Amino acid sequence: MDSSQKHYLSSGSELISFQKALELTDHRHAAHCCIYAPCPTPVLQHYTSSALVSMQMRFDGLLGFHGGLVTEKDIVSGLNRELKEEINLDEKFFVTDKDYLFSYIEVSNKLCLHLYGKNVTKKDFENIERNVHTARDFGKETMGLFRVPMFTMDDGYYGLPAFLNNCFVGEAKNQFLNFLLVTNLLSSEEIDVALKSSEKGQLNWLEVLPAYLLTDDSNLPLLQKATINIFVDVELGQ
């Protein structure tokens, strides 16, 4: 992936080649891996997930990929160490240089992010899933592996679009979108449709807030009032 291709990045982040990233010796480096099996899989009665794609719940409740900060000179070695610790990945599935996908840099944080993708069979994917609970860091640093819902339900929102409204750590959401793009699991048009559809689940507080501030809330249910008050405190810096 290069800057001339369609890509998803937050402001303050830039695509960078792997070689140029390695030259930034004063930066921290983090490497992550998405394990996936590009095979259609039935979900419920009439949906089909276009691929098996793994992510994980972190200790802080945020979603991300397997991996983390690496201090080793060899990025791949550091990543495989992380994969062993977090999901107890069998060595036969260890990442190699051939699995490299792309890198980018968070400029203000002086952090280089490298993403790899491990293409496995459906059977191997399921075996990797089963092995996660035996990992050293399971229940401590990581809360478990899960499958991304690679489908959209009939209402046009639930499934992948709804998933995109979760809380992701750092650049993990954009890493995920770019991963789908470079592995050809979804086209840029399909990704854009999912992003647009995800907006259906986002409540526009800028429309709700003025009305709330001018309304007597004495008749609101206690839980609803507490939820709104928490939002107001956070948004107004109270």
XYZ file of N, CA and C in Angstrom, residues 40-232:
579
model
N -16.179 -18.177 2.941
C -17.540 -17.850 3.388
C -17.985 -18.798 4.501
N -18.626 -18.238 5.529
C -19.067 -19.031 6.675
C -20.499 -18.648 7.046
N -21.419 -19.613 7.131
C -22.813 -19.307 7.476
C -22.939 -18.691 8.871
N -23.830 -17.729 8.989
C -24.130 -17.086 10.267
C -25.649 -17.035 10.419
N -26.146 -17.494 11.569
C -27.582 -17.600 11.781
C -28.205 -18.433 10.654
N -29.377 -18.043 10.164
C -30.081 -18.895 9.202
C -29.858 -18.487 7.753
N -29.696 -17.189 7.495
C -29.593 -16.792 6.095
C -28.545 -15.716 5.827
N -27.531 -15.630 6.703
C -26.429 -14.700 6.463
C -25.153 -15.486 6.229
N -24.224 -14.883 5.535
C -22.929 -15.502 5.278
C -21.829 -14.491 5.534
N -20.939 -14.822 6.461
C -19.771 -13.988 6.711
C -18.767 -14.271 5.600
N -18.329 -13.239 4.897
C -17.503 -13.433 3.703
C -16.118 -13.982 4.021
N -15.675 -13.867 5.277
C -14.365 -14.386 5.688
C -14.324 -14.492 7.200
N -13.404 -15.286 7.703
C -13.135 -15.342 9.146
C -11.986 -14.386 9.425
N -12.249 -13.368 10.225
C -11.248 -12.333 10.524
C -11.162 -12.183 12.038
N -9.957 -12.256 12.584
C -9.786 -12.221 14.030
C -9.327 -10.857 14.534
N -9.932 -10.456 15.646
C -9.441 -9.321 16.433
C -9.558 -9.744 17.891
N -9.231 -8.848 18.814
C -9.309 -9.233 20.220
C -9.744 -8.080 21.100
N -10.333 -8.442 22.233
C -10.675 -7.485 23.268
C -9.464 -7.303 24.169
N -9.079 -6.059 24.385
C -7.941 -5.765 25.253
C -8.385 -5.652 26.711
N -7.412 -5.550 27.592
C -7.681 -5.421 29.027
C -8.444 -4.146 29.348
N -8.297 -3.102 28.502
C -8.933 -1.814 28.779
C -10.302 -1.665 28.129
N -10.806 -2.752 27.529
C -12.121 -2.711 26.911
C -12.124 -2.237 25.478
N -10.963 -1.905 24.934
C -10.855 -1.466 23.546
C -10.537 -2.650 22.639
N -10.877 -2.507 21.368
C -10.643 -3.572 20.395
C -9.376 -3.303 19.598
N -8.670 -4.367 19.262
C -7.451 -4.217 18.467
C -7.010 -5.557 17.912
N -5.843 -5.550 17.300
C -5.278 -6.771 16.736
C -4.285 -7.395 17.706
N -3.948 -8.641 17.459
C -2.961 -9.347 18.271
C -1.575 -8.741 18.018
N -0.847 -8.482 19.091
C 0.489 -7.911 18.948
C 0.698 -6.778 19.936
N 1.719 -5.971 19.693
C 2.004 -4.864 20.594
C 3.367 -4.257 20.316
N 3.881 -3.540 21.304
C 5.189 -2.895 21.159
C 6.279 -3.952 21.063
N 7.228 -3.714 20.183
C 8.349 -4.635 20.033
C 9.654 -3.864 20.257
N 10.559 -4.476 20.985
C 11.866 -3.871 21.243
C 12.971 -4.592 20.484
N 12.645 -5.740 19.914
C 13.621 -6.496 19.141
C 13.996 -5.752 17.861
N 15.217 -5.911 17.413
C 15.640 -5.305 16.148
C 14.874 -5.902 14.984
N 14.548 -7.177 15.078
C 13.773 -7.846 14.046
C 12.294 -7.761 14.409
N 11.548 -6.980 13.639
C 10.129 -6.741 13.931
C 9.339 -8.040 13.974
N 9.605 -8.941 13.031
C 8.869 -10.204 12.956
C 9.088 -11.050 14.199
N 10.313 -11.084 14.681
C 10.610 -11.854 15.900
C 9.838 -11.294 17.091
N 9.806 -9.963 17.187
C 9.063 -9.332 18.277
C 7.576 -9.600 18.180
N 7.052 -9.567 16.965
C 5.629 -9.838 16.775
C 5.288 -11.279 17.141
N 6.105 -12.219 16.725
C 5.836 -13.624 17.051
C 5.902 -13.869 18.556
N 6.780 -13.152 19.236
C 6.817 -13.253 20.700
C 5.482 -12.791 21.284
N 4.982 -11.653 20.776
C 3.700 -11.140 21.247
C 2.557 -12.117 20.954
N 2.583 -12.715 19.777
C 1.522 -13.658 19.402
C 1.548 -14.904 20.286
N 2.727 -15.322 20.665
C 2.851 -16.469 21.565
C 2.280 -16.119 22.937
N 2.594 -14.930 23.421
C 2.146 -14.518 24.749
C 0.639 -14.263 24.791
N 0.097 -13.662 23.737
C -1.307 -13.228 23.767
C -2.298 -14.301 23.362
N -1.949 -15.107 22.351
C -2.916 -16.110 21.883
C -2.309 -17.510 21.812
N -1.095 -17.667 22.337
C -0.397 -18.962 22.325
C -0.375 -19.551 20.914
N 0.009 -18.717 19.966
C 0.029 -19.137 18.571
C 1.076 -20.223 18.341
N 0.662 -21.313 17.707
C 1.579 -22.395 17.369
C 2.652 -21.872 16.417
N 3.876 -22.314 16.615
C 4.996 -21.821 15.813
C 4.811 -22.064 14.324
N 4.041 -23.067 13.956
C 3.846 -23.332 12.531
C 3.023 -22.239 11.852
N 2.375 -21.385 12.669
C 1.616 -20.264 12.123
C 2.329 -18.927 12.326
N 3.568 -18.962 12.788
C 4.286 -17.721 13.039
C 4.364 -16.864 11.775
N 4.377 -15.565 11.994
C 4.436 -14.588 10.910
C 5.824 -14.590 10.271
N 5.854 -14.370 8.964
C 7.115 -14.214 8.241
C 7.075 -12.887 7.487
N 8.173 -12.523 6.876
C 8.232 -11.281 6.106
C 7.206 -11.271 4.980
N 6.830 -12.436 4.476
C 5.870 -12.526 3.380
C 4.466 -12.095 3.813
N 4.222 -12.069 5.122
C 2.901 -11.712 5.632
C 2.741 -10.204 5.864
N 3.794 -9.447 5.603
C 3.750 -7.994 5.831
C 2.739 -7.330 4.900
N 1.981 -6.365 5.455
C 0.975 -5.652 4.662
C 1.294 -4.174 4.481
N 1.452 -3.437 5.580
C 1.728 -2.003 5.459
C 2.175 -1.440 6.807
N 2.719 -0.224 6.755
C 3.147 0.491 7.962
C 2.688 1.938 7.872
N 2.437 2.538 9.025
C 2.303 3.982 9.061
C 2.737 4.523 10.404
N 2.883 5.821 10.444
C 3.489 6.463 11.595
C 2.506 7.440 12.235
N 2.416 7.377 13.558
C 1.698 8.396 14.313
C 2.732 9.465 14.654
N 2.695 10.567 13.935
C 3.766 11.558 13.980
C 3.981 12.113 15.377
N 2.915 12.583 16.025
C 3.068 13.239 17.331
C 3.518 12.267 18.415
N 3.163 10.991 18.264
C 3.534 9.989 19.268
C 4.868 9.312 18.978
N 5.454 9.640 17.825
C 6.689 8.984 17.405
C 6.550 7.461 17.492
N 5.479 6.984 16.883
C 5.156 5.565 16.926
C 4.954 5.021 15.517
N 5.695 3.977 15.173
C 5.547 3.307 13.882
C 4.724 2.039 14.074
N 3.690 1.886 13.263
C 2.791 0.738 13.355
C 2.951 -0.133 12.119
N 3.146 -1.430 12.339
C 3.327 -2.378 11.246
C 2.237 -3.447 11.338
N 1.539 -3.684 10.239
C 0.490 -4.701 10.248
C 0.843 -5.847 9.313
N 0.634 -7.044 9.818
C 0.833 -8.278 9.066
C -0.495 -9.021 8.991
N -0.659 -9.828 7.952
C -1.861 -10.637 7.814
C -1.494 -12.094 7.593
N -2.028 -12.967 8.445
C -1.726 -14.399 8.332
C -2.936 -15.115 7.738
N -2.773 -15.579 6.507
C -3.832 -16.283 5.788
C -3.756 -17.770 6.121
N -4.829 -18.296 6.737
C -4.852 -19.701 7.141
C -6.130 -20.362 6.632
N -6.202 -21.669 6.769
C -7.413 -22.384 6.393
C -8.466 -22.226 7.488
N -9.709 -22.552 7.156
C -10.785 -22.477 8.144
C -10.497 -23.396 9.331
N -10.016 -24.601 9.062
C -9.707 -25.548 10.138
C -8.611 -25.002 11.040
N -7.572 -24.430 10.445
C -6.481 -23.865 11.239
C -6.963 -22.662 12.044
N -7.820 -21.851 11.454
C -8.379 -20.698 12.157
C -9.117 -21.156 13.412
N -9.918 -22.184 13.269
C -10.688 -22.697 14.407
C -9.775 -23.279 15.475
N -8.693 -23.935 15.080
C -7.733 -24.475 16.053
C -7.033 -23.346 16.801
N -6.694 -22.284 16.091
C -6.067 -21.125 16.734
C -7.014 -20.515 17.751
N -8.294 -20.423 17.398
C -9.302 -19.904 18.327
C -9.335 -20.734 19.616
N -9.351 -22.032 19.472
C -9.462 -22.920 20.643
C -8.238 -22.812 21.554
N -7.113 -22.463 20.972
C -5.869 -22.438 21.740
C -5.674 -21.150 22.529
N -6.475 -20.131 22.226
C -6.289 -18.813 22.839
C -6.356 -18.869 24.360
N -7.256 -19.694 24.904
C -7.466 -19.711 26.353
C -6.282 -20.276 27.123
N -5.319 -20.865 26.428
C -4.131 -21.398 27.096
C -2.973 -20.400 27.064
N -3.199 -19.217 26.488
C -2.135 -18.218 26.363
C -1.764 -17.633 27.720
N -0.519 -17.248 27.851
C -0.010 -16.670 29.096
C -0.776 -15.407 29.497
N -1.102 -14.565 28.509
C -1.709 -13.269 28.799
C -3.233 -13.281 28.765
N -3.827 -14.443 28.498
C -5.285 -14.486 28.433
C -5.894 -14.172 29.798
N -6.855 -13.251 29.822
C -7.492 -12.851 31.071
C -6.703 -11.826 31.846
N -5.532 -11.460 31.338
C -4.694 -10.465 32.017
C -4.504 -9.249 31.121
N -3.788 -9.453 30.027
C -3.575 -8.367 29.070
C -4.603 -8.397 27.942
N -5.053 -9.590 27.603
C -6.071 -9.745 26.564
C -7.260 -10.519 27.118
N -8.453 -10.148 26.652
C -9.680 -10.766 27.151
C -10.263 -11.788 26.186
N -9.564 -12.048 25.077
C -10.038 -13.081 24.164
C -10.148 -12.643 22.722
N -10.062 -13.609 21.842
C -10.184 -13.415 20.402
C -11.656 -13.474 20.009
N -12.031 -12.718 18.996
C -13.394 -12.820 18.467
C -13.363 -12.696 16.945
N -14.458 -13.096 16.322
C -14.609 -12.996 14.875
C -15.335 -11.701 14.516
N -14.802 -10.990 13.566
C -15.468 -9.792 13.072
C -16.674 -10.206 12.219
N -17.839 -9.597 12.415
C -19.007 -9.927 11.582
C -18.831 -9.366 10.171
N -18.414 -10.210 9.257
C -18.142 -9.787 7.881
C -19.390 -9.935 7.010
N -20.470 -9.336 7.458
C -21.732 -9.361 6.715
C -22.590 -8.212 7.221
N -23.603 -7.873 6.469
C -24.549 -6.841 6.884
C -25.944 -7.439 6.874
N -26.674 -7.218 7.956
C -28.014 -7.789 8.062
C -29.008 -7.007 7.198
N -30.219 -7.528 7.101
C -31.208 -6.983 6.181
C -31.561 -5.529 6.462
N -31.415 -5.093 7.708
C -31.751 -3.707 8.038
C -30.695 -2.722 7.555
N -29.564 -3.237 7.058
C -28.510 -2.378 6.528
C -27.574 -1.804 7.566
N -27.812 -2.094 8.844
C -26.953 -1.551 9.911
C -26.249 -2.621 10.725
N -27.002 -3.588 11.227
C -26.379 -4.586 12.103
C -25.468 -5.513 11.313
N -24.428 -5.960 11.984
C -23.370 -6.718 11.336
C -22.131 -5.844 11.269
N -21.480 -5.780 10.122
C -20.245 -5.001 9.986
C -20.426 -3.506 10.265
N -21.467 -2.847 9.734
C -21.614 -1.417 10.037
C -21.715 -1.140 11.533
N -22.506 -1.934 12.246
C -22.634 -1.745 13.694
C -21.300 -2.005 14.390
N -20.569 -3.018 13.923
C -19.260 -3.330 14.506
C -18.325 -2.137 14.430
N -18.403 -1.379 13.353
C -17.495 -0.239 13.159
C -17.741 0.880 14.163
N -18.835 0.815 14.917
C -19.110 1.822 15.947
C -18.510 1.455 17.303
N -17.794 0.344 17.366
C -17.139 -0.035 18.619
C -15.972 0.898 18.926
N -15.424 0.759 20.117
C -14.269 1.559 20.524
C -12.987 0.787 20.208
N -12.197 1.339 19.315
C -10.943 0.712 18.901
C -9.764 1.461 19.517
N -8.694 0.740 19.785
C -7.507 1.374 20.336
C -6.720 2.048 19.209
N -6.286 3.281 19.453
C -5.420 3.983 18.512
C -5.912 3.939 17.076
N -5.044 3.428 16.184
C -5.350 3.367 14.758
C -5.946 2.021 14.337
N -6.400 1.215 15.295
C -6.855 -0.145 14.977
C -8.015 -0.176 13.988
N -8.927 0.775 14.080
C -10.056 0.786 13.144
C -9.568 1.014 11.724
N -8.682 1.989 11.546
C -8.147 2.244 10.213
C -7.257 1.096 9.736
N -6.534 0.479 10.659
C -5.757 -0.708 10.298
C -6.685 -1.786 9.746
N -7.825 -1.967 10.407
C -8.791 -2.970 9.975
C -9.326 -2.660 8.582
N -9.705 -1.406 8.353
C -10.243 -1.018 7.048
C -9.206 -1.189 5.944
N -7.975 -0.786 6.221
C -6.907 -0.936 5.231
C -6.560 -2.404 5.002
N -6.669 -3.197 6.068
C -6.454 -4.643 5.937
C -7.470 -5.242 4.965
N -8.742 -4.891 5.128
C -9.777 -5.398 4.230
C -9.480 -5.012 2.789
N -8.937 -3.818 2.618
C -8.660 -3.301 1.281
C -7.502 -4.036 0.615
N -6.368 -4.154 1.326
C -5.172 -4.727 0.696
C -5.278 -6.247 0.522
N -6.119 -6.892 1.321
C -6.298 -8.339 1.167
C -7.453 -8.667 0.212
N -8.100 -7.637 -0.299
C -9.217 -7.803 -1.241
C -10.403 -8.540 -0.632
N -10.534 -8.468 0.682
C -11.710 -9.062 1.317
C -12.946 -8.207 1.059
N -12.727 -6.887 0.945
C -13.794 -5.969 0.556
C -13.211 -4.921 -0.389
N -14.030 -4.407 -1.273
C -13.591 -3.327 -2.145
C -13.725 -1.994 -1.411
N -13.106 -0.960 -1.934
C -13.218 0.356 -1.308
C -14.671 0.828 -1.314
N -15.421 0.474 -2.359
C -16.828 0.844 -2.426
C -17.631 0.148 -1.325
N -17.357 -1.124 -1.095
C -18.058 -1.869 -0.047
C -17.710 -1.333 1.340
N -16.453 -0.964 1.528
C -16.037 -0.394 2.807
C -16.729 0.945 3.044
N -16.780 1.772 2.022
C -17.426 3.084 2.156
C -18.917 2.943 2.465
N -19.559 1.948 1.875
C -20.974 1.699 2.163
C -21.143 1.297 3.628
N -20.261 0.429 4.128
C -20.332 0.004 5.535
C -20.111 1.186 6.472
N -19.163 2.056 6.132
C -18.899 3.237 6.959
C -20.107 4.175 6.965
N -20.700 4.375 5.801
C -21.881 5.235 5.712
C -23.044 4.634 6.494
N -23.227 3.330 6.374
C -24.321 2.654 7.078
C -24.114 2.687 8.584
N -22.852 2.712 9.019
C -22.568 2.725 10.459
C -23.074 4.008 11.110
N -23.260 5.055 10.316
C -23.730 6.329 10.856
C -25.161 6.229 11.382
N -25.884 5.200 10.972
C -27.259 5.024 11.446
C -27.313 4.789 12.945
N -26.214 4.289 13.507
C -26.201 3.994 14.933
C -25.607 5.088 15.787
N -25.275 6.216 15.171
C -24.654 7.306 15.918
C -25.684 8.365 16.247
N -25.950 8.553 17.532
C -26.928 9.544 17.975
C -26.338 10.940 17.855
N -27.041 11.844 17.211
C -26.555 13.208 17.012
C -26.875 14.045 18.249
N -25.945 14.072 19.171
C -26.163 14.792 20.438
C -26.238 16.297 20.232
N -25.699 16.816 19.143
C -25.775 18.250 18.899
C -27.220 18.692 18.684
N -28.092 17.751 18.255
C -29.503 18.064 18.104
C -30.250 17.848 19.413
N -29.827 16.839 20.193
C -30.519 16.491 21.437
C -30.173 17.451 22.568
N -28.908 17.861 22.648
C -28.412 18.622 23.786
C -29.139 19.943 24.011
N -29.320 20.797 22.976
C -30.008 22.067 23.237
C -31.404 21.869 23.819
N -32.136 20.880 23.311
C -33.476 20.613 23.819
C -33.425 20.168 25.274
N -32.417 19.351 25.611
C -32.298 18.868 26.986
C -32.021 20.007 27.950
N -31.150 20.921 27.533
C -30.757 22.016 28.420
C -31.914 22.969 28.702
N -32.906 22.995 27.810
C -34.031 23.905 27.972
C -35.278 23.215 28.506
N -35.149 21.943 28.866
C -36.319 21.158 29.277
C -36.233 20.784 30.753
N -37.380 20.785 31.400
C -37.463 20.305 32.774
C -37.301 18.797 32.758
N -36.240 18.279 33.414
C -35.964 16.843 33.371
C -36.528 16.095 34.562
N -37.413 16.727 35.328
C -37.895 16.100 36.556
C -38.704 14.840 36.288
N -39.269 14.730 35.076
C -40.092 13.566 34.767
C -39.343 12.471 34.028
N -38.052 12.687 33.776
C -37.269 11.665 33.088
C -37.007 10.486 34.013
N -37.009 9.258 33.482
C -36.603 8.104 34.295
C -35.186 8.335 34.837
N -34.932 7.820 36.034
C -33.664 8.074 36.715
C -32.459 7.643 35.880
N -32.521 6.444 35.288
C -31.393 5.942 34.515
C -31.138 6.817 33.296
N -32.229 7.221 32.589
C -32.070 8.060 31.412
C -31.478 9.412 31.791
N -31.943 9.979 32.927
C -31.439 11.261 33.382
C -29.947 11.169 33.716
N -29.570 10.081 34.383
C -28.165 9.903 34.749
C -27.290 9.776 33.515
N -27.771 9.040 32.514
C -27.002 8.857 31.285
C -26.781 10.188 30.579
N -27.838 10.987 30.460
C -27.728 12.287 29.795
C -26.811 13.213 30.589
N -26.939 13.198 31.913
C -26.107 14.064 32.733
C -24.630 13.733 32.596
N -24.317 12.429 32.498
C -22.927 12.023 32.312
C -22.416 12.586 30.990
N -23.233 12.468 29.934
C -22.836 13.003 28.633
C -22.595 14.506 28.708
N -23.518 15.235 29.354
C -23.384 16.680 29.441
C -22.124 17.062 30.187
